[in-house]
Coordinates of N, CA and C in Angstrom, one line a residue:
M29 N -29.6 56.9 101.5 CA -30.7 56.7 102.3 C -31.8 55.8 101.6
A30 N -31.7 55.9 100.2 CA -32.8 55.2 99.5 C -32.7 53.7 99.7
D31 N -31.5 53.1 100.1 CA -31.4 51.7 100.3 C -31.8 51.3 101.7
A32 N -32.0 52.2 102.6 CA -32.3 51.9 104.0 C -33.8 51.5 104.2
T33 N -34.0 50.3 104.8 CA -35.3 49.9 105.2 C -35.8 50.8 106.4
Y34 N -34.9 51.1 107.3 CA -35.2 52.0 108.4 C -34.6 53.3 108.3
K35 N -35.4 54.4 108.5 CA -34.9 55.7 108.3 C -34.5 56.4 109.6
R36 N -35.0 55.8 110.7 CA -34.6 56.3 112.1 C -34.5 55.1 113.0
V37 N -33.3 54.9 113.6 CA -33.1 53.8 114.4 C -32.5 54.2 115.7
L38 N -32.7 53.3 116.7 CA -32.1 53.5 118.0 C -31.1 52.3 118.2
L39 N -29.9 52.6 118.4 CA -28.9 51.5 118.6 C -28.5 51.4 120.1
K40 N -28.7 50.3 120.6 CA -28.3 50.0 122.0 C -27.0 49.3 122.1
L41 N -26.0 49.9 122.8 CA -24.7 49.4 122.9 C -24.5 49.1 124.4
S42 N -23.9 48.0 124.7 CA -23.5 47.7 126.1 C -22.2 48.3 126.5
G43 N -22.1 48.7 127.8 CA -20.9 49.3 128.2 C -19.8 48.2 128.2
E44 N -20.1 47.0 128.4 CA -19.1 45.9 128.4 C -18.4 45.8 127.1
A45 N -19.1 46.1 126.0 CA -18.5 46.0 124.7 C -17.4 47.0 124.5
L46 N -17.4 48.1 125.3 CA -16.3 49.1 125.1 C -15.0 48.6 125.8
M47 N -15.0 47.5 126.6 CA -13.8 47.1 127.2 C -12.9 46.4 126.2
G48 N -13.4 45.8 125.2 CA -12.6 45.1 124.3 C -11.9 43.9 125.0
S49 N -10.6 43.8 124.9 CA -9.9 42.7 125.6 C -9.5 43.1 127.0
Q50 N -9.9 44.3 127.4 CA -9.5 44.7 128.8 C -10.5 44.2 129.8
E51 N -10.2 44.2 131.1 CA -11.1 43.8 132.1 C -11.9 44.9 132.7
F52 N -11.6 46.2 132.3 CA -12.2 47.3 132.9 C -12.0 48.5 132.0
G53 N -13.0 49.4 132.0 CA -12.8 50.7 131.3 C -13.0 50.6 129.8
I54 N -12.4 51.5 129.0 CA -12.6 51.6 127.6 C -11.3 51.3 126.8
D55 N -11.4 50.4 125.9 CA -10.3 50.1 125.0 C -10.5 51.1 123.8
P56 N -9.6 52.0 123.6 CA -9.8 53.1 122.6 C -10.1 52.5 121.2
A57 N -9.6 51.3 120.9 CA -9.8 50.7 119.6 C -11.3 50.4 119.4
V58 N -12.1 50.1 120.4 CA -13.5 49.7 120.3 C -14.3 50.9 119.8
P59 N -14.3 52.1 120.4 CA -15.1 53.2 119.9 C -14.8 53.5 118.5
K60 N -13.5 53.4 118.1 CA -13.1 53.7 116.7 C -13.7 52.7 115.8
R61 N -13.7 51.4 116.2 CA -14.3 50.4 115.3 C -15.8 50.6 115.2
L62 N -16.5 51.0 116.3 CA -17.9 51.3 116.3 C -18.2 52.5 115.3
A63 N -17.3 53.5 115.4 CA -17.5 54.6 114.5 C -17.4 54.2 113.0
D64 N -16.5 53.3 112.8 CA -16.3 52.8 111.4 C -17.6 52.1 110.9
E65 N -18.2 51.4 111.9 CA -19.5 50.6 111.6 C -20.6 51.6 111.3
I66 N -20.7 52.6 112.1 CA -21.8 53.5 112.1 C -21.7 54.6 111.0
R67 N -20.5 55.0 110.6 CA -20.3 56.1 109.7 C -21.0 55.8 108.3
P68 N -21.0 54.7 107.7 CA -21.7 54.5 106.4 C -23.2 54.7 106.5
V69 N -23.7 54.3 107.7 CA -25.2 54.5 107.9 C -25.5 56.0 108.1
F70 N -24.6 56.6 108.9 CA -24.8 58.1 109.2 C -24.7 58.8 107.9
E71 N -23.7 58.5 107.0 CA -23.5 59.3 105.8 C -24.6 59.0 104.8
S72 N -25.4 57.9 104.9 CA -26.5 57.6 104.0 C -27.7 58.5 104.4
G73 N -27.7 59.1 105.5 CA -28.8 60.0 105.9 C -29.8 59.4 106.9
V74 N -29.5 58.2 107.4 CA -30.3 57.5 108.4 C -30.1 58.3 109.7
E75 N -31.2 58.5 110.4 CA -31.2 59.2 111.7 C -30.9 58.2 112.8
I76 N -29.9 58.5 113.6 CA -29.4 57.5 114.6 C -29.5 58.1 116.0
A77 N -30.0 57.4 116.9 CA -29.9 57.6 118.4 C -29.1 56.4 119.0
V78 N -28.3 56.7 119.9 CA -27.5 55.6 120.6 C -27.8 55.7 122.1
V79 N -28.0 54.5 122.7 CA -28.1 54.4 124.2 C -26.9 53.5 124.6
I80 N -26.2 54.0 125.5 CA -25.0 53.2 126.0 C -25.1 52.8 127.4
G81 N -24.7 51.6 127.7 CA -24.7 51.1 129.1 C -23.4 51.6 129.8
G82 N -23.3 51.1 131.1 CA -22.1 51.5 131.9 C -21.4 50.4 132.6
G83 N -21.7 49.1 132.2 CA -21.2 48.0 132.9 C -19.7 47.8 132.8
N84 N -19.0 48.5 131.9 CA -17.5 48.4 131.8 C -16.9 49.2 133.0
I85 N -17.7 50.1 133.6 CA -17.2 50.9 134.7 C -17.8 50.5 136.1
F86 N -19.2 50.5 136.1 CA -19.9 50.2 137.3 C -21.3 49.7 137.0
R87 N -21.7 48.7 137.7 CA -23.1 48.2 137.6 C -23.7 48.2 139.0
G88 N -24.9 48.9 139.0 CA -25.6 49.0 140.3 C -26.0 47.7 140.9
V89 N -26.4 46.7 140.1 CA -26.8 45.4 140.6 C -25.6 44.8 141.4
Q90 N -24.4 44.9 140.8 CA -23.2 44.3 141.5 C -22.9 45.0 142.8
G91 N -23.1 46.4 142.8 CA -22.9 47.1 144.0 C -23.9 46.7 145.1
A92 N -25.2 46.5 144.7 CA -26.2 46.0 145.6 C -25.8 44.7 146.2
A93 N -25.3 43.8 145.3 CA -24.9 42.4 145.8 C -23.8 42.5 146.8
G94 N -23.0 43.6 146.8 CA -22.0 43.7 147.8 C -22.4 44.5 149.0
G95 N -23.7 44.8 149.1 CA -24.2 45.4 150.3 C -24.6 46.9 150.1
M96 N -24.3 47.5 148.9 CA -24.6 48.9 148.7 C -26.1 49.1 148.5
D97 N -26.6 50.2 148.9 CA -27.9 50.6 148.6 C -28.2 50.6 147.1
R98 N -29.2 49.9 146.6 CA -29.5 49.7 145.2 C -29.6 51.0 144.5
A99 N -30.4 51.9 145.1 CA -30.6 53.2 144.4 C -29.3 54.0 144.3
Q100 N -28.5 53.9 145.3 CA -27.2 54.6 145.2 C -26.3 53.9 144.2
G101 N -26.3 52.6 144.1 CA -25.5 51.9 143.1 C -26.0 52.2 141.7
D102 N -27.3 52.3 141.5 CA -27.8 52.6 140.2 C -27.4 54.0 139.8
S103 N -27.4 54.9 140.7 CA -27.0 56.3 140.4 C -25.6 56.4 139.9
M104 N -24.7 55.6 140.6 CA -23.3 55.5 140.1 C -23.2 54.9 138.7
G105 N -24.1 53.9 138.5 CA -24.1 53.3 137.1 C -24.5 54.3 136.1
M106 N -25.4 55.1 136.4 CA -25.9 56.2 135.5 C -24.7 57.1 135.1
L107 N -23.9 57.4 136.1 CA -22.7 58.3 135.9 C -21.8 57.6 135.0
A108 N -21.6 56.3 135.1 CA -20.7 55.5 134.2 C -21.2 55.6 132.8
T109 N -22.5 55.6 132.5 CA -23.0 55.7 131.1 C -22.6 57.1 130.5
V110 N -22.6 58.1 131.4 CA -22.2 59.4 130.9 C -20.7 59.4 130.4
I111 N -19.9 58.8 131.2 CA -18.5 58.7 130.8 C -18.4 58.0 129.4
N112 N -19.1 56.9 129.2 CA -19.1 56.2 128.0 C -19.6 57.1 126.8
A113 N -20.7 57.8 127.1 CA -21.3 58.6 126.1 C -20.3 59.7 125.6
L114 N -19.6 60.3 126.5 CA -18.6 61.3 126.2 C -17.5 60.8 125.3
A115 N -17.1 59.5 125.7 CA -16.1 58.9 124.9 C -16.5 58.6 123.5
L116 N -17.8 58.1 123.3 CA -18.3 57.9 122.0 C -18.5 59.2 121.2
Q117 N -18.9 60.3 121.9 CA -19.1 61.5 121.2 C -17.7 62.0 120.6
D118 N -16.7 61.9 121.4 CA -15.4 62.3 121.0 C -14.9 61.5 119.7
T119 N -15.1 60.2 119.8 CA -14.7 59.3 118.7 C -15.5 59.6 117.5
F120 N -16.8 59.7 117.6 CA -17.7 60.0 116.5 C -17.3 61.3 115.8
E121 N -17.0 62.3 116.6 CA -16.8 63.6 116.0 C -15.4 63.6 115.3
Q122 N -14.4 62.9 115.9 CA -13.2 62.7 115.2 C -13.3 62.0 113.8
A123 N -14.4 61.2 113.8 CA -14.7 60.5 112.5 C -15.6 61.3 111.6
G124 N -15.8 62.5 111.9 CA -16.6 63.4 111.1 C -18.1 63.3 111.2
M125 N -18.6 62.7 112.4 CA -20.0 62.6 112.6 C -20.4 63.5 113.7
D126 N -21.2 64.5 113.4 CA -21.7 65.5 114.4 C -22.6 64.7 115.4
S127 N -22.4 65.0 116.6 CA -23.2 64.3 117.6 C -23.5 65.2 118.9
R128 N -24.5 64.8 119.6 CA -24.9 65.5 120.8 C -25.1 64.4 121.9
V129 N -24.6 64.7 123.1 CA -24.9 63.9 124.3 C -26.0 64.5 125.0
M130 N -27.1 63.7 125.3 CA -28.2 64.2 126.0 C -28.4 63.3 127.2
C131 N -28.5 63.9 128.4 CA -28.5 63.1 129.7 C -29.8 63.2 130.4
A132 N -30.2 62.1 131.0 CA -31.4 62.0 131.7 C -31.3 62.6 133.1
I133 N -30.1 62.8 133.6 CA -29.9 63.6 134.8 C -29.2 64.9 134.5
S134 N -29.3 65.9 135.3 CA -28.8 67.2 135.0 C -27.3 67.2 135.1
M135 N -26.6 67.5 134.0 CA -25.2 67.6 134.0 C -24.8 68.7 132.9
R136 N -25.4 69.9 133.0 CA -25.4 70.9 132.0 C -24.0 71.3 131.5
Q137 N -23.0 71.2 132.3 CA -21.7 71.6 131.9 C -21.1 70.7 130.8
I138 N -21.6 69.4 130.8 CA -21.0 68.5 129.8 C -22.0 67.8 128.9
A139 N -23.2 68.0 129.1 CA -24.2 67.3 128.3 C -25.5 68.1 128.3
E140 N -26.3 68.0 127.2 CA -27.6 68.7 127.2 C -28.6 67.8 128.0
P141 N -29.6 68.5 128.7 CA -30.6 67.7 129.3 C -31.4 67.0 128.2
Y142 N -31.9 65.8 128.6 CA -32.7 65.1 127.6 C -34.1 65.7 127.5
I143 N -34.4 66.2 126.3 CA -35.7 66.7 126.0 C -36.2 66.1 124.7
R144 N -37.3 65.4 124.7 CA -37.7 64.5 123.6 C -37.7 65.3 122.3
R145 N -38.4 66.4 122.2 CA -38.5 67.1 121.0 C -37.1 67.7 120.5
R146 N -36.3 68.0 121.4 CA -34.9 68.5 121.0 C -34.1 67.3 120.4
A147 N -34.2 66.1 121.1 CA -33.5 65.0 120.5 C -34.0 64.7 119.1
I148 N -35.3 64.7 118.9 CA -35.8 64.4 117.5 C -35.2 65.5 116.5
R149 N -35.2 66.7 117.0 CA -34.7 67.8 116.1 C -33.2 67.6 115.8
H150 N -32.4 67.2 116.7 CA -31.0 66.9 116.5 C -30.9 65.9 115.4
M151 N -31.7 64.8 115.5 CA -31.6 63.7 114.5 C -32.1 64.2 113.1
E152 N -33.1 65.1 113.1 CA -33.6 65.6 111.8 C -32.5 66.5 111.2
K153 N -31.6 67.1 112.0 CA -30.6 67.9 111.5 C -29.3 67.1 111.1
G154 N -29.4 65.8 111.2 CA -28.3 65.0 110.9 C -27.2 64.8 111.9
R155 N -27.6 64.9 113.2 CA -26.7 64.6 114.3 C -27.0 63.3 115.0
I156 N -26.0 62.6 115.4 CA -26.2 61.4 116.2 C -26.5 61.9 117.6
V157 N -27.6 61.3 118.2 CA -27.9 61.7 119.6 C -27.5 60.5 120.5
I158 N -26.6 60.8 121.4 CA -26.1 59.8 122.3 C -26.8 60.0 123.7
L159 N -27.7 59.0 124.1 CA -28.5 59.2 125.2 C -27.9 58.5 126.4
A160 N -27.6 59.3 127.4 CA -26.9 58.8 128.6 C -27.8 58.8 129.8
A161 N -27.4 58.0 130.8 CA -28.0 57.9 132.2 C -29.3 57.2 132.1
G162 N -29.5 56.3 131.2 CA -30.7 55.4 131.2 C -32.0 56.2 131.2
T163 N -32.9 55.9 132.1 CA -34.1 56.6 132.2 C -34.0 57.7 133.2
G164 N -32.8 57.8 133.9 CA -32.7 58.8 135.0 C -33.2 58.3 136.3
N165 N -33.6 57.1 136.4 CA -34.2 56.5 137.6 C -33.5 55.2 138.0
P166 N -33.3 55.0 139.3 CA -32.8 53.7 139.7 C -33.8 52.6 139.5
F167 N -33.3 51.3 139.5 CA -34.1 50.1 139.4 C -34.5 49.9 137.9
F168 N -34.0 50.7 137.0 CA -34.3 50.5 135.6 C -33.0 50.3 134.8
T169 N -32.9 49.3 134.0 CA -31.7 49.0 133.2 C -31.6 50.0 132.0
T170 N -30.4 50.0 131.4 CA -30.3 50.8 130.2 C -31.0 50.1 129.0
D171 N -31.3 48.8 129.1 CA -32.2 48.2 128.1 C -33.6 48.8 128.2
T172 N -34.1 49.0 129.4 CA -35.4 49.7 129.5 C -35.3 51.1 129.0
G173 N -34.2 51.8 129.4 CA -34.0 53.1 128.9 C -34.0 53.2 127.4
A174 N -33.3 52.2 126.7 CA -33.3 52.1 125.2 C -34.7 51.9 124.7
A175 N -35.5 51.0 125.3 CA -36.9 50.8 124.9 C -37.7 52.1 125.0
L176 N -37.6 52.7 126.1 CA -38.3 54.0 126.4 C -37.9 55.0 125.3
R177 N -36.6 55.3 125.1 CA -36.2 56.3 124.2 C -36.6 56.0 122.7
A178 N -36.5 54.7 122.4 CA -36.9 54.3 121.0 C -38.4 54.7 120.8
C179 N -39.2 54.4 121.8 CA -40.6 54.8 121.6 C -40.8 56.3 121.6
E180 N -40.1 57.0 122.4 CA -40.2 58.4 122.6 C -39.8 59.2 121.3
V181 N -38.7 58.8 120.7 CA -38.2 59.5 119.5 C -38.8 58.9 118.2
N182 N -39.7 58.0 118.3 CA -40.4 57.4 117.1 C -39.4 56.7 116.2
A183 N -38.5 56.0 116.8 CA -37.6 55.1 116.0 C -38.5 54.0 115.3
Q184 N -38.0 53.6 114.2 CA -38.7 52.5 113.5 C -38.3 51.1 114.1
I185 N -37.2 51.1 114.7 CA -36.7 49.8 115.3 C -35.6 50.1 116.3
L186 N -35.6 49.2 117.3 CA -34.6 49.2 118.3 C -33.6 48.1 118.0
M187 N -32.3 48.5 117.7 CA -31.3 47.5 117.4 C -30.3 47.3 118.5
K188 N -30.3 46.1 119.1 CA -29.4 45.9 120.2 C -28.2 45.1 119.7
A189 N -27.0 45.8 119.9 CA -25.8 45.2 119.4 C -25.2 44.3 120.5
T190 N -24.9 43.1 120.2 CA -24.4 42.1 121.2 C -23.1 41.5 120.6
N191 N -22.6 40.5 121.4 CA -21.5 39.7 120.9 C -21.9 38.4 120.3
V192 N -23.2 38.1 120.1 CA -23.7 36.9 119.5 C -24.6 37.4 118.3
D193 N -24.8 36.4 117.4 CA -25.5 36.8 116.1 C -27.0 36.6 116.2
G194 N -27.6 36.7 117.4 CA -29.0 36.6 117.5 C -29.5 36.0 118.8
V195 N -30.7 35.6 118.9 CA -31.3 35.0 120.1 C -31.3 33.5 120.0
Y196 N -30.8 32.8 121.0 CA -30.8 31.3 121.0 C -31.6 30.8 122.2
D197 N -32.0 29.5 122.1 CA -32.8 28.9 123.2 C -31.9 28.4 124.3
A198 N -30.6 28.5 124.1 CA -29.6 28.2 125.2 C -28.3 29.0 124.8
D199 N -27.4 29.0 125.7 CA -26.2 29.7 125.5 C -25.3 29.0 124.4
P200 N -25.2 29.6 123.2 CA -24.4 29.0 122.2 C -22.9 28.8 122.5
K201 N -22.4 29.5 123.5 CA -21.0 29.4 123.8 C -20.8 28.1 124.6
T202 N -21.8 27.6 125.3 CA -21.7 26.4 126.2 C -22.5 25.2 125.7
N203 N -23.4 25.5 124.8 CA -24.3 24.4 124.2 C -24.2 24.4 122.7
P204 N -23.5 23.5 122.1 CA -23.3 23.5 120.7 C -24.7 23.2 119.9
D205 N -25.6 22.6 120.7 CA -26.9 22.3 120.1 C -27.9 23.4 120.2
A206 N -27.5 24.6 120.7 CA -28.4 25.7 120.9 C -29.1 26.1 119.6
K207 N -30.3 26.4 119.6 CA -31.1 26.7 118.4 C -31.2 28.2 118.3
K208 N -30.9 28.8 117.1 CA -31.1 30.2 116.9 C -32.5 30.5 116.3
Y209 N -33.1 31.6 116.9 CA -34.4 32.0 116.3 C -34.1 33.1 115.3
D210 N -34.7 32.9 114.1 CA -34.7 34.0 113.1 C -35.6 35.1 113.5
S211 N -36.7 34.8 114.1 CA -37.7 35.7 114.7 C -38.4 35.1 115.9
V212 N -38.9 35.9 116.8 CA -39.5 35.4 118.0 C -40.5 36.5 118.4
T213 N -41.6 36.2 119.1 CA -42.5 37.2 119.5 C -42.1 37.7 120.9
Y214 N -42.6 38.8 121.3 CA -42.4 39.3 122.6 C -42.8 38.4 123.7
D215 N -44.0 37.8 123.5 CA -44.6 36.9 124.5 C -43.7 35.6 124.6
E216 N -43.1 35.1 123.5 CA -42.2 34.0 123.6 C -41.0 34.3 124.4
V217 N -40.5 35.5 124.2 CA -39.3 36.0 124.9 C -39.5 35.9 126.4
L218 N -40.7 36.4 126.8 CA -41.1 36.5 128.2 C -41.4 35.1 128.8
S219 N -42.2 34.3 128.1 CA -42.6 33.0 128.6 C -41.4 32.0 128.6
K220 N -40.5 32.1 127.7 CA -39.4 31.2 127.7 C -38.1 31.7 128.4
N221 N -38.3 33.0 128.9 CA -37.2 33.6 129.6 C -35.9 33.6 128.8
L222 N -36.1 34.0 127.5 CA -34.9 34.1 126.6 C -34.1 35.4 127.0
K223 N -32.8 35.3 126.9 CA -32.0 36.3 127.4 C -31.7 37.4 126.3
V224 N -32.8 38.2 126.1 CA -32.7 39.2 125.0 C -32.5 40.6 125.7
M225 N -33.5 41.0 126.4 CA -33.5 42.2 127.2 C -34.3 41.9 128.5
D226 N -34.2 42.8 129.5 CA -35.0 42.5 130.7 C -36.5 42.6 130.4
A227 N -37.3 42.0 131.2 CA -38.7 41.9 131.0 C -39.4 43.3 130.8
A228 N -39.0 44.2 131.6 CA -39.6 45.6 131.5 C -39.4 46.2 130.1
A229 N -38.2 46.0 129.6 CA -37.9 46.5 128.2 C -38.7 45.8 127.2
I230 N -38.8 44.5 127.3 CA -39.6 43.7 126.3 C -41.1 44.1 126.4
A231 N -41.6 44.2 127.6 CA -43.0 44.5 127.7 C -43.3 45.9 127.2
L232 N -42.4 46.9 127.4 CA -42.6 48.2 126.8 C -42.6 48.2 125.3
C233 N -41.7 47.5 124.7 CA -41.6 47.3 123.3 C -42.9 46.7 122.7
R234 N -43.3 45.6 123.4 CA -44.5 44.9 123.0 C -45.8 45.9 123.1
D235 N -45.9 46.6 124.1 CA -47.1 47.4 124.3 C -47.1 48.6 123.3
N236 N -45.9 49.0 122.8 CA -45.8 50.1 121.8 C -45.5 49.6 120.4
N237 N -45.5 48.3 120.2 CA -45.2 47.7 118.9 C -43.9 48.2 118.3
M238 N -42.9 48.2 119.2 CA -41.5 48.6 118.8 C -40.7 47.3 118.5
P239 N -40.4 47.0 117.2 CA -39.6 45.8 116.9 C -38.2 45.9 117.4
V240 N -37.6 44.8 117.8 CA -36.3 44.8 118.4 C -35.4 43.8 117.5
M241 N -34.3 44.3 117.1 CA -33.4 43.4 116.4 C -32.1 43.2 117.2
I242 N -31.8 41.9 117.4 CA -30.6 41.5 118.2 C -29.6 41.1 117.1
F243 N -28.4 41.7 117.1 CA -27.4 41.3 116.1 C -26.0 41.4 116.6
D244 N -25.1 40.9 115.9 CA -23.7 40.9 116.3 C -23.0 42.1 115.8
I245 N -22.5 43.0 116.7 CA -21.9 44.2 116.2 C -20.5 44.0 115.7
N246 N -19.9 42.8 116.0 CA -18.5 42.5 115.7 C -18.3 42.2 114.2
G247 N -19.4 41.8 113.5 CA -19.3 41.5 112.1 C -19.2 42.8 111.2
D248 N -18.2 42.8 110.3 CA -18.0 44.0 109.5 C -19.2 44.3 108.7
G249 N -19.7 45.5 108.8 CA -20.9 45.9 108.0 C -22.2 45.4 108.5
N250 N -22.3 44.8 109.6 CA -23.5 44.2 110.1 C -24.6 45.3 110.4
F251 N -24.1 46.4 111.0 CA -25.1 47.5 111.3 C -25.7 48.1 110.0
Q252 N -24.9 48.3 109.0 CA -25.4 48.8 107.7 C -26.3 47.8 107.1
N253 N -25.9 46.6 107.1 CA -26.7 45.5 106.5 C -28.1 45.4 107.2
A254 N -28.1 45.5 108.5 CA -29.3 45.5 109.3 C -30.2 46.6 109.0
V255 N -29.7 47.8 108.9 CA -30.5 49.0 108.5 C -31.1 48.9 107.1
E256 N -30.3 48.2 106.2 CA -30.8 48.0 104.9 C -31.8 46.9 104.8
G257 N -32.1 46.2 105.9 CA -33.1 45.1 105.9 C -32.6 43.7 105.7
A258 N -31.2 43.6 105.7 CA -30.7 42.2 105.6 C -30.9 41.4 106.9
H259 N -31.0 40.1 106.8 CA -31.3 39.3 108.0 C -30.0 38.9 108.6
V260 N -29.6 39.8 109.6 CA -28.3 39.5 110.3 C -28.4 39.1 111.7
G261 N -29.6 38.9 112.2 CA -29.8 38.6 113.6 C -31.2 38.0 113.9
T262 N -31.7 38.3 115.0 CA -33.1 37.9 115.4 C -34.0 39.1 115.6
V263 N -35.2 39.0 115.0 CA -36.1 40.1 115.2 C -37.2 39.7 116.2
V264 N -37.5 40.5 117.2 CA -38.5 40.3 118.1 C -39.7 41.2 117.7
Y265 N -40.9 40.6 117.6 CA -42.0 41.4 117.0 C -43.3 40.9 117.7
N266 N -44.4 41.6 117.3 CA -45.8 41.2 117.7 C -46.2 40.0 116.8
K267 N -47.0 39.1 117.3 CA -47.4 37.9 116.6 C -48.3 38.3 115.4
E268 N -49.1 39.4 115.6 CA -49.9 39.9 114.5 C -49.2 40.4 113.3
D269 N -47.9 40.8 113.5 CA -47.1 41.4 112.4 C -46.5 40.3 111.6

């Protein structure tokens, strides 16, 4: 833990990341690789909370686009995040990392209700807290849920794991001239419409001075390096900082 720049972090994982090479669902190899990435950080004593999306199973926005009521679709999406959270918990515990699933909607038979002080206590006791069901409300993404939970549990940084190595001014997959930002302010993200997180999440982080790091989860050791302060992605911060 002495080498860690951040002692308490919130890691945001997308549901789509769990698909691996599949078109749907969970590729069992992906949670295992994530566990391998997280375990050295966990074993060093860093306190970890994880927020997981549900896009590998269902996305409320896509349901609404097909004519479904948006609130109903988002409720289904929240249930998808619970499935992913339980999968992560099983994999983490098989890897020797004690963990708890806490859910923003009541599902007491399979997950604890989310209670801020209890979540903090779990982390203090050396357990990974996996936070499911976003904010528990429709019309909010799991990015916003991650921003909210990071502020609530007093994380030092919100780390969003993606499939690219930071924030660019254009899509690097389609534009070879895309410029990568080493750091960028919240206001620049909003004014330039950079595809980092949704606007509500960025505004919440800005208003609560919660730094956000965007990094590539696919690089071996990237999570550990990020926690130790290495420059492995893009940091979003307040201009005054």
